[in-house]
Amino acid sequence: MSDKMRLFITGIVLLLVIFGPGCSRSAKKTSMTDDKAVETIDTSKKGEAEPEKTVETKVEPEKTVEIKVEPEKTVETKVEPEKDKAAVTLALKFTPDDLTTYKVTSEAEKSVLWDGPPPSKPSAFKGGSTSNRIEMTFAQRIKSVDDKGIGVAEITIKQLKYLAKVRDSVVLDFDSSRQADQDSPLTKLIGQSYSIEVTPSGQVSKIIDITEAQAAVNGSSQAHKAAQSLLAGDVVKQRHTIPALPTGETRQYSKGDKWSSLKTFDFGMMGSRSYERVYELEGVQDSDRGKVALVTMKAVPSSENAAELHKEQSTGFLSKLFDNTEEYTGRLRLNLSSGKVDEYTEDLRSQWLAVDPESVQKDEKEPAALKMAAIRLYHIERVD
């Protein structure tokens, strides 16, 4: 047996341990999103000071399950705008007593699939997808604005959907609009409020008055833990942060100008990876709500600009057995008239493929292969 074949089999065995039934220890630390079994998206354990993270969930029949959100860190890099073009201000504007409603969707998913003829599939192998998807609609009322343009916003949760799966099996399915779900602990989140301090660059600088909302969902059940995870500090920051806005002193940008920031994801046994997110102002359009700035984002694996995050980046053992393909993009629509975000999306899709070297050498029509994938999605839209 070749060394490559031994490594391939070892990879399969490790995946069986990670995803196999009854292996509670390994299941607790399966992370692609911060991978674990499924129960809630939890980002409160790592990178607390960072403005962004992703969430994870885990769940076992009668035990708590939790799906982590990869620890993410961001470091901004600057690209000076050209000064000879007509410039627009890329920043949020706040007006006291202004009320706006937003809908935020976040999704974290990992999957493992066997690809090849059935006879080649190990009998104990069980793949599938572990994920969670959260949709929250909230009202944002501006309570005050200081002389630097920093606003204090009161957030009130209006609607909520929470769907968590472990290996394709639904472990938590909540919809606040369903009558059958009114007795769920997650229902207690509806109507709860907390306040945040937000900078013109879209960063959440402070979380205020959240303890009352947290106390409302005290409990130890899976649904309680899911509700609690949605009020964790890092999750709240990520929910309300707009990463596409430049955070440097320069806020005037013209068509074609670019700026960038760095972000790191933890893919568990596949290692961590840093990306340079490069934003570009594509132009300004007219809309029913006024002038709108269009910003696109394309991310690439970071290089020399990742010096500050290099020590955070590592290569997992299994990643050496897989070929990796990925796409990480984003798009922002910023209303220049109101200084509000009309819509922003960030979408990362990564896939790893490992092919059995012996089946390739034998020139088999369907070589045995393992496919792993991870998805991270964040989307916010103005709905009023």
Coordinates of N, CA, C and O in Angstrom, one line a residue, residues 32 54 70-74 262-277 299-303 306 309-316 319 322-328 348-352 374 376:
M32 N -16.4 23.9 10.7 CA -16.1 24.4 9.4 C -16.6 25.8 9.4 O -16.4 26.5 8.5
T54 N -18.3 34.1 12.9 CA -19.3 33.3 12.4 C -19.9 32.3 13.4 O -19.3 32.2 14.4
E70 N -16.8 30.3 12.7 CA -15.3 30.4 12.7 C -14.9 31.7 13.3 O -15.4 32.8 13.0
P71 N -13.8 31.6 14.1 CA -13.3 32.8 14.6 C -12.8 33.7 13.5 O -12.0 33.2 12.7
E72 N -13.2 34.9 13.4 CA -12.8 35.8 12.4 C -12.1 37.0 12.9 O -12.6 37.6 13.9
K73 N -11.1 37.5 12.3 CA -10.5 38.7 12.7 C -10.3 39.6 11.4 O -10.0 39.1 10.4
T74 N -10.4 40.9 11.6 CA -10.2 41.8 10.5 C -9.1 42.8 10.8 O -9.0 43.2 11.9
L262 N -8.5 42.7 6.0 CA -8.2 41.3 6.1 C -9.1 40.6 7.1 O -9.6 41.1 8.0
K263 N -9.4 39.3 6.7 CA -10.3 38.5 7.6 C -9.9 37.1 7.6 O -9.4 36.5 6.6
T264 N -10.0 36.4 8.8 CA -9.5 35.1 8.9 C -10.7 34.2 9.3 O -11.5 34.5 10.2
F265 N -10.8 33.0 8.7 CA -11.8 32.0 9.0 C -11.0 30.8 9.6 O -10.0 30.4 9.1
D266 N -11.7 30.1 10.5 CA -11.1 28.9 11.1 C -12.0 27.7 10.5 O -13.2 27.6 10.8
F267 N -11.3 26.8 9.8 CA -12.0 25.7 9.2 C -11.7 24.4 10.0 O -11.7 23.3 9.4
G268 N -11.4 24.5 11.3 CA -11.2 23.3 12.1 C -10.0 22.5 11.7 O -8.9 23.0 11.5
M269 N -10.2 21.2 11.4 CA -9.1 20.3 11.0 C -8.5 20.7 9.6 O -7.5 20.2 9.3
M270 N -9.3 21.5 8.9 CA -8.7 21.9 7.6 C -7.9 23.2 7.7 O -7.3 23.7 6.8
G271 N -7.7 23.6 9.0 CA -6.8 24.8 9.2 C -7.6 26.1 9.1 O -8.8 26.2 8.9
S272 N -6.9 27.2 9.3 CA -7.4 28.5 9.2 C -6.9 29.2 8.0 O -5.8 28.8 7.5
R273 N -7.6 30.2 7.5 CA -7.2 30.9 6.3 C -7.5 32.4 6.3 O -8.6 32.8 6.8
S274 N -6.6 33.2 5.9 CA -6.8 34.6 5.9 C -7.0 35.1 4.5 O -6.5 34.6 3.5
Y275 N -7.9 36.1 4.4 CA -8.3 36.6 3.1 C -8.1 38.1 3.1 O -8.4 38.8 4.1
E276 N -7.7 38.7 2.0 CA -7.7 40.1 1.8 C -9.0 40.4 1.0 O -9.1 40.0 -0.2
R277 N -9.9 41.2 1.6 CA -11.1 41.6 1.0 C -10.9 42.9 0.3 O -10.7 43.9 1.0
A299 N -12.4 38.7 -2.7 CA -11.4 38.4 -1.7 C -10.4 37.4 -2.4 O -10.8 36.5 -3.2
V300 N -9.2 37.5 -1.9 CA -8.1 36.6 -2.4 C -7.4 36.1 -1.1 O -7.3 36.9 -0.1
P301 N -6.8 34.9 -1.1 CA -5.9 34.5 0.0 C -4.9 35.6 0.2 O -4.2 36.1 -0.7
S302 N -4.7 36.0 1.5 CA -3.8 37.1 1.8 C -2.4 36.7 1.6 O -2.0 35.6 1.8
S303 N -1.5 37.7 1.3 CA -0.1 37.5 1.1 C 0.7 38.3 2.1 O 0.6 38.2 3.3
A306 N -0.9 40.2 5.1 CA -1.5 39.4 6.2 C -0.5 39.2 7.4 O -0.7 38.4 8.2
L309 N -1.9 38.9 10.7 CA -2.7 37.8 11.0 C -2.0 36.5 10.7 O -2.5 35.4 10.9
H310 N -0.7 36.6 10.3 CA 0.0 35.4 9.9 C 0.1 34.3 11.0 O -0.1 33.1 10.8
K311 N 0.3 34.8 12.2 CA 0.4 33.9 13.4 C -0.9 33.2 13.7 O -0.9 32.1 14.3
E312 N -2.0 33.7 13.2 CA -3.3 33.1 13.4 C -3.6 32.0 12.3 O -4.4 31.2 12.5
Q313 N -2.8 32.1 11.2 CA -3.1 31.2 10.1 C -2.3 29.9 10.2 O -1.2 29.9 10.6
S314 N -3.0 28.8 10.0 CA -2.4 27.5 10.1 C -2.9 26.6 9.1 O -4.0 26.8 8.5
T315 N -2.2 25.5 8.8 CA -2.7 24.5 7.9 C -3.0 23.2 8.7 O -2.2 22.7 9.4
G316 N -4.3 22.8 8.5 CA -4.7 21.6 9.2 C -4.1 20.3 8.6 O -3.8 20.3 7.4
S319 N -6.0 19.1 5.4 CA -5.9 20.0 4.3 C -4.8 19.6 3.3 O -4.9 19.9 2.1
F322 N -6.2 17.4 0.5 CA -7.2 17.9 -0.4 C -6.7 19.0 -1.3 O -5.9 19.8 -0.9
D323 N -7.4 19.1 -2.4 CA -7.2 20.2 -3.3 C -8.4 21.2 -3.0 O -9.5 20.7 -2.8
N324 N -8.1 22.5 -2.9 CA -9.0 23.5 -2.5 C -9.4 24.4 -3.5 O -8.6 24.9 -4.3
T325 N -10.7 24.7 -3.7 CA -11.2 25.8 -4.6 C -12.2 26.6 -3.7 O -12.8 26.1 -2.8
E326 N -12.2 27.9 -4.0 CA -13.0 28.8 -3.2 C -13.4 30.1 -3.9 O -12.8 30.5 -4.9
E327 N -14.5 30.7 -3.4 CA -14.9 32.0 -4.0 C -15.5 32.8 -2.8 O -16.3 32.3 -2.0
Y328 N -15.1 34.0 -2.7 CA -15.5 34.9 -1.6 C -15.8 36.3 -2.2 O -14.9 37.0 -2.6
L348 N -19.0 33.4 1.3 CA -17.8 32.6 1.1 C -18.2 31.1 0.8 O -19.0 30.6 1.6
R349 N -17.6 30.5 -0.2 CA -17.9 29.1 -0.5 C -16.6 28.5 -0.8 O -15.9 28.9 -1.8
S350 N -16.2 27.5 0.0 CA -15.0 26.8 -0.1 C -15.2 25.3 -0.3 O -16.1 24.7 0.4
Q351 N -14.4 24.6 -1.1 CA -14.6 23.2 -1.3 C -13.2 22.5 -1.3 O -12.3 23.0 -1.9
W352 N -13.2 21.3 -0.7 CA -11.9 20.5 -0.7 C -12.2 19.2 -1.3 O -13.3 18.6 -1.1
A374 N -17.6 24.2 2.7 CA -18.0 25.2 3.8 C -18.6 26.4 3.2 O -18.2 26.9 2.1
R376 N -20.3 30.3 4.2 CA -20.5 31.4 5.2 C -21.2 32.5 4.5 O -20.7 33.0 3.5

